[in-house]
Amino acid sequence: MPLLEFDIIRKYFSDITTKDNSANIHVGIGDDAAIVSIPENKKLVVCTDTLNEGVHFPSHTSAYDIAYKALAVNLSDLAAMGAMPKWFTLNLSLPEVNKDWLADFSKGLQQLSRQYQLNLIGGDTTRGALSISITLAGHVDNSQALLRSGAKVGDKVYLSGCTGEAAYGLACLSASAVVSQTEQYFVSRLNQPTARVNLGLSLLGVANACIDISDGLVADVTHIAESSQCGIELDLNAIPLPAIADKEQALECALSGGDDYELAFTVALSMQAGLKQLIRQTDLPITCIGEVVATPGVQLLDNGRPVDLPRTGYEHFK
Ligand code: ADP
Ligand code: MG
């Protein structure tokens, strides 16, 4: 018996919910739309991201990894706002109905949903080229939300973890069908990125501005500089590099590679004590990589001397 649209929804997507009452779901999957309520003193925060085969993931990526990544990239957007994620919808376009693929895809969604107590509350299922679009919603304290526009001259610029690992993972996959065990780490950073949700939440009241690094470190800190109407100086020698042998490639990946989903944020000097405490409480490396300045633009400095910037981030319509 072929599976029809409603069977697919019931079998693979109707049970991705937590028993957590704080999600306040009044109507979930099954009606024309979902109804939820948010805590009285909070604001709704919503983001959406699409993954297309061949653009956002290589064609042979497993269904599990595709689902994982589709949810993780959205979690990263809410993390960058300092928001608590709660509900998501899934628009799935499939070239064919493949039960093994759907079961694996559903498992990838389950994994992250359990980890972050997320609830799938609706979506749309259609036939077409493989494309996954997730809309994630949650809540945030409006007065504290982390925006790109809040950076102030004199703030220090920080980065969680290390950028460039996912880009190197993609390079490994492109170079050879078989990846070594060391390369596998980088491939997993590409396929199963970790959204820094807890870091985003703990930056509330500490950071002035924040962005998640999806297009590349330089490209994304440029967004902070532009939105905040200031400039950013990055210290070339402070930027953490992926652990790969070719140092030139490591630097290029770190500066321009996309898909890492680390957070870059700025913190005022007066908030350094709060930041230090936060750093003590997390296992994640947090590195000071630069400073917010008055002169517009992003400038890379090598021992105080300006150096040329490499190519900037990924741009779909270039
Ligand atoms: P409508 O025709 O009213 O748009 P649908 O037939 O598209 O309704 O969907 C029926 C129900 O199943 C709705 O509640 C919808 O949100 C949900 N749904 C459809 N596709 C998905 C999906 N891929 N994941 C989660 N829920 C889905
Ligand atoms: Mg519909």
XYZ file of C-alpha atoms and ligand atoms in Angstrom:
346
model
C 0.000 0.000 0.000
C 1.494 3.370 -0.961
C 1.530 5.966 1.801
C -0.681 8.965 1.184
C -0.176 12.475 2.475
C -2.237 12.020 5.637
C -0.593 8.659 6.425
C 2.814 10.299 6.158
C 1.845 13.081 8.553
C 0.287 10.666 11.066
C 3.077 8.105 10.929
C 6.150 10.340 10.937
C 5.188 13.779 12.203
C 2.242 13.607 14.575
C 4.223 12.620 17.660
C 7.122 15.063 17.753
C 6.020 16.792 20.915
C 7.169 17.027 24.487
C 4.922 16.484 27.466
C 6.185 19.849 28.703
C 3.105 21.906 29.593
C 4.969 25.166 29.262
C 4.594 24.808 25.483
C 0.899 25.799 25.959
C -0.409 24.125 22.814
C -4.184 24.512 22.506
C -4.447 23.068 18.982
C -1.635 21.112 17.332
C -1.385 19.047 14.141
C -4.722 18.058 12.611
C -6.667 21.271 12.272
C -6.265 24.035 9.712
C -3.817 25.876 11.918
C -2.180 25.534 15.313
C -2.977 27.639 18.386
C -0.468 28.276 21.170
C -0.119 30.873 23.871
C 2.991 32.523 25.165
C 3.805 33.606 28.744
C 2.305 36.981 29.619
C 5.544 38.904 30.042
C 7.207 37.517 26.896
C 7.206 38.349 23.199
C 6.838 35.824 20.375
C 10.000 35.374 18.312
C 9.877 33.612 14.940
C 12.445 32.536 12.361
C 12.451 30.345 9.275
C 15.090 28.636 7.162
C 14.979 26.451 4.069
C 17.392 23.692 3.068
C 17.463 22.779 -0.628
C 19.222 19.694 -1.919
C 22.480 20.567 -3.676
C 22.545 24.082 -2.218
C 22.409 23.596 1.555
C 23.392 19.951 1.722
C 25.129 17.548 -0.695
C 22.766 15.103 -2.448
C 23.977 12.013 -0.562
C 23.352 13.503 2.907
C 21.348 11.130 5.125
C 17.732 11.957 5.915
C 18.646 12.023 9.622
C 21.317 14.662 9.045
C 19.054 16.739 6.788
C 16.348 16.837 9.460
C 18.893 17.537 12.196
C 20.443 20.386 10.264
C 17.116 21.897 9.204
C 16.119 22.198 12.841
C 19.595 23.155 14.114
C 19.947 26.140 11.761
C 16.645 27.504 13.014
C 17.609 26.865 16.643
C 20.749 28.851 15.925
C 18.727 31.862 14.728
C 16.689 31.889 17.934
C 19.873 31.333 19.972
C 21.313 34.477 18.396
C 18.290 36.426 19.705
C 18.600 34.974 23.204
C 15.216 33.285 22.760
C 13.756 30.107 24.232
C 12.635 27.836 21.345
C 9.267 26.073 21.694
C 7.289 25.285 18.537
C 8.026 24.575 14.906
C 6.284 23.859 11.630
C 7.694 21.772 8.810
C 7.168 22.313 5.085
C 8.421 19.234 3.342
C 8.686 18.832 -0.410
C 9.550 15.263 -1.465
C 10.286 13.854 -4.931
C 8.874 10.454 -3.846
C 7.594 8.633 -0.763
C 10.375 6.479 0.672
C 9.482 4.947 4.050
C 13.071 4.372 5.187
C 13.986 7.947 4.310
C 10.952 9.326 6.159
C 11.622 7.177 9.249
C 15.244 8.351 9.346
C 14.174 11.972 8.794
C 11.624 11.707 11.594
C 14.342 10.348 13.940
C 16.579 13.341 13.214
C 13.727 15.688 14.143
C 12.933 13.647 17.272
C 16.536 13.837 18.451
C 16.754 17.631 18.582
C 13.117 18.043 19.625
C 13.771 15.916 22.690
C 16.984 17.705 23.487
C 15.383 21.161 23.389
C 11.794 20.208 24.295
C 10.397 21.369 20.972
C 6.977 20.655 19.558
C 6.063 20.121 15.906
C 2.687 21.827 15.592
C 1.985 21.822 11.853
C 3.304 21.997 8.347
C 2.690 21.118 4.753
C 3.637 18.040 2.739
C 3.950 18.279 -1.035
C 5.592 16.554 -3.983
C 8.520 18.294 -5.673
C 12.295 18.665 -5.545
C 13.659 17.780 -2.100
C 13.318 20.860 0.082
C 12.853 21.273 3.807
C 11.614 24.466 5.317
C 11.210 24.870 9.058
C 9.662 27.766 10.894
C 10.641 27.881 14.552
C 8.991 30.022 17.192
C 9.714 30.660 20.814
C 9.712 33.504 23.268
C 12.030 36.152 24.515
C 12.035 38.916 27.058
C 11.589 41.863 24.710
C 13.679 44.296 26.726
C 16.635 41.902 26.727
C 16.554 40.266 23.265
C 19.950 40.133 21.560
C 19.924 42.202 18.371
C 22.535 42.808 15.700
C 22.065 46.524 16.187
C 23.156 46.868 19.806
C 26.958 47.011 19.499
C 28.657 50.067 21.012
C 32.084 51.545 20.329
C 34.496 50.093 22.893
C 32.712 46.713 23.187
C 34.917 43.651 22.881
C 33.904 41.115 20.195
C 33.690 37.440 21.165
C 33.251 34.174 19.314
C 32.029 30.829 20.650
C 33.882 27.706 19.530
C 35.654 27.808 16.206
C 34.499 28.757 12.721
C 35.674 27.031 9.549
C 35.205 23.452 10.708
C 32.030 22.902 8.683
C 33.596 24.441 5.570
C 36.548 22.101 5.933
C 34.121 19.179 6.363
C 32.498 20.149 3.072
C 35.927 20.347 1.415
C 36.711 16.813 2.690
C 33.432 15.484 1.255
C 34.059 17.188 -2.080
C 37.624 15.838 -2.300
C 36.818 12.181 -1.736
C 33.840 9.857 -1.245
C 35.570 8.195 1.716
C 36.516 10.412 4.624
C 39.107 9.493 7.254
C 38.295 9.286 10.944
C 39.820 12.712 11.661
C 37.909 14.219 8.746
C 34.715 12.670 10.127
C 34.740 15.215 12.967
C 34.593 18.077 10.452
C 31.889 16.352 8.393
C 29.766 15.968 11.522
C 30.193 19.699 12.214
C 28.744 20.264 8.734
C 25.902 17.763 8.995
C 24.974 18.058 12.654
C 25.801 21.594 13.749
C 25.277 22.471 17.404
C 23.084 25.510 17.907
C 24.315 27.548 20.870
C 20.892 27.875 22.486
C 22.071 27.888 26.106
C 24.831 30.360 25.360
C 22.316 32.697 23.688
C 20.053 32.533 26.736
C 22.909 33.225 29.131
C 24.071 36.222 27.072
C 20.843 38.068 27.905
C 21.780 41.073 29.987
C 25.469 40.520 29.198
C 25.931 41.024 25.427
C 25.040 44.223 23.561
C 24.759 42.551 20.122
C 24.786 39.021 18.766
C 24.618 37.104 15.485
C 24.959 33.447 14.539
C 27.659 32.629 12.009
C 25.900 30.986 9.068
C 27.544 32.726 6.087
C 31.094 33.190 7.398
C 32.738 35.028 10.304
C 33.723 38.183 8.415
C 30.443 38.366 6.497
C 28.365 37.964 9.636
C 30.274 40.350 11.897
C 29.881 42.852 9.050
C 26.126 42.581 9.687
C 26.661 43.579 13.326
C 28.845 46.526 12.272
C 26.322 47.739 9.680
C 23.253 47.294 11.888
C 25.012 49.011 14.792
C 26.410 51.806 12.614
C 29.944 51.256 13.779
C 33.010 49.278 12.712
C 34.734 46.131 13.937
C 38.449 45.398 14.124
C 39.285 41.711 14.149
C 42.632 40.519 15.501
C 43.916 37.999 12.984
C 46.109 36.302 15.582
C 43.250 35.853 18.071
C 40.822 34.085 15.744
C 40.606 30.363 16.602
C 41.550 28.122 13.679
C 40.218 24.675 12.809
C 42.805 21.973 13.574
C 43.946 21.227 10.036
C 47.476 20.921 8.672
C 47.302 23.591 5.946
C 47.390 26.855 7.944
C 46.410 28.994 4.969
C 43.325 26.867 4.355
C 42.573 26.907 8.102
C 42.544 30.717 8.119
C 40.451 30.986 4.975
C 37.902 28.513 6.405
C 37.828 30.344 9.760
C 37.246 33.753 8.159
C 34.928 32.877 5.284
C 33.554 29.359 5.774
C 29.821 29.200 6.455
C 27.588 26.725 8.282
C 29.257 26.686 11.708
C 26.410 28.230 13.702
C 28.668 29.640 16.380
C 27.688 32.939 18.017
C 29.611 36.189 17.590
C 28.673 38.813 20.159
C 29.857 42.089 21.638
C 30.170 42.869 25.345
C 30.763 46.253 26.992
C 33.824 46.597 29.234
C 31.459 47.224 32.143
C 29.932 43.754 31.644
C 33.202 41.824 31.678
C 32.559 40.410 35.165
C 29.246 38.894 34.005
C 30.952 37.486 30.945
C 33.761 35.932 33.008
C 31.208 34.184 35.200
C 29.376 32.916 32.113
C 32.650 31.620 30.630
C 33.376 29.734 33.878
C 29.963 28.076 33.675
C 30.230 26.790 30.106
C 32.435 24.115 28.524
C 32.392 26.041 25.279
C 35.533 28.028 24.422
C 34.758 31.752 24.187
C 37.471 33.849 22.543
C 37.899 37.610 22.349
C 38.584 38.239 18.656
C 38.324 41.987 18.326
C 36.787 45.293 19.240
C 33.991 47.606 18.158
C 35.323 50.907 16.765
C 33.810 54.088 15.360
C 35.231 53.766 11.819
C 32.658 51.870 9.702
C 33.466 48.504 8.127
C 35.286 45.392 9.246
C 39.063 45.585 9.406
C 41.415 42.660 9.921
C 44.567 43.493 11.906
C 47.843 41.558 12.096
C 49.785 42.896 15.085
C 47.927 46.176 14.693
C 48.631 46.418 10.956
C 45.668 46.291 8.522
C 45.612 43.256 6.201
C 43.388 42.471 3.221
C 40.179 40.624 3.911
C 39.592 37.326 2.144
C 36.497 36.620 0.081
C 33.350 37.174 2.133
C 30.448 34.844 2.829
C 28.092 32.769 0.786
C 25.667 34.730 -1.382
C 22.900 32.829 -3.151
C 22.400 35.116 -6.123
C 26.023 35.860 -6.958
P -4.712 22.093 4.806
O -5.168 21.448 3.538
O -5.815 22.658 5.651
O -3.583 23.032 4.608
P -3.076 19.860 5.304
O -3.748 18.709 4.689
O -1.960 20.506 4.559
O -4.165 20.902 5.741
O -2.513 19.417 6.720
C -3.301 18.743 7.684
C -2.687 18.917 9.037
O -1.429 18.274 9.061
C -2.456 20.365 9.408
O -2.645 20.499 10.813
C -1.005 20.574 9.063
O -0.433 21.587 9.854
C -0.406 19.210 9.367
N 0.761 18.889 8.526
C 0.848 18.729 7.173
N 2.078 18.422 6.784
C 2.833 18.371 7.908
C 4.202 18.118 8.174
N 5.083 17.843 7.202
N 4.617 18.163 9.470
C 3.745 18.476 10.441
N 2.460 18.706 10.270
C 1.983 18.673 9.023
Mg -1.734 22.442 3.772
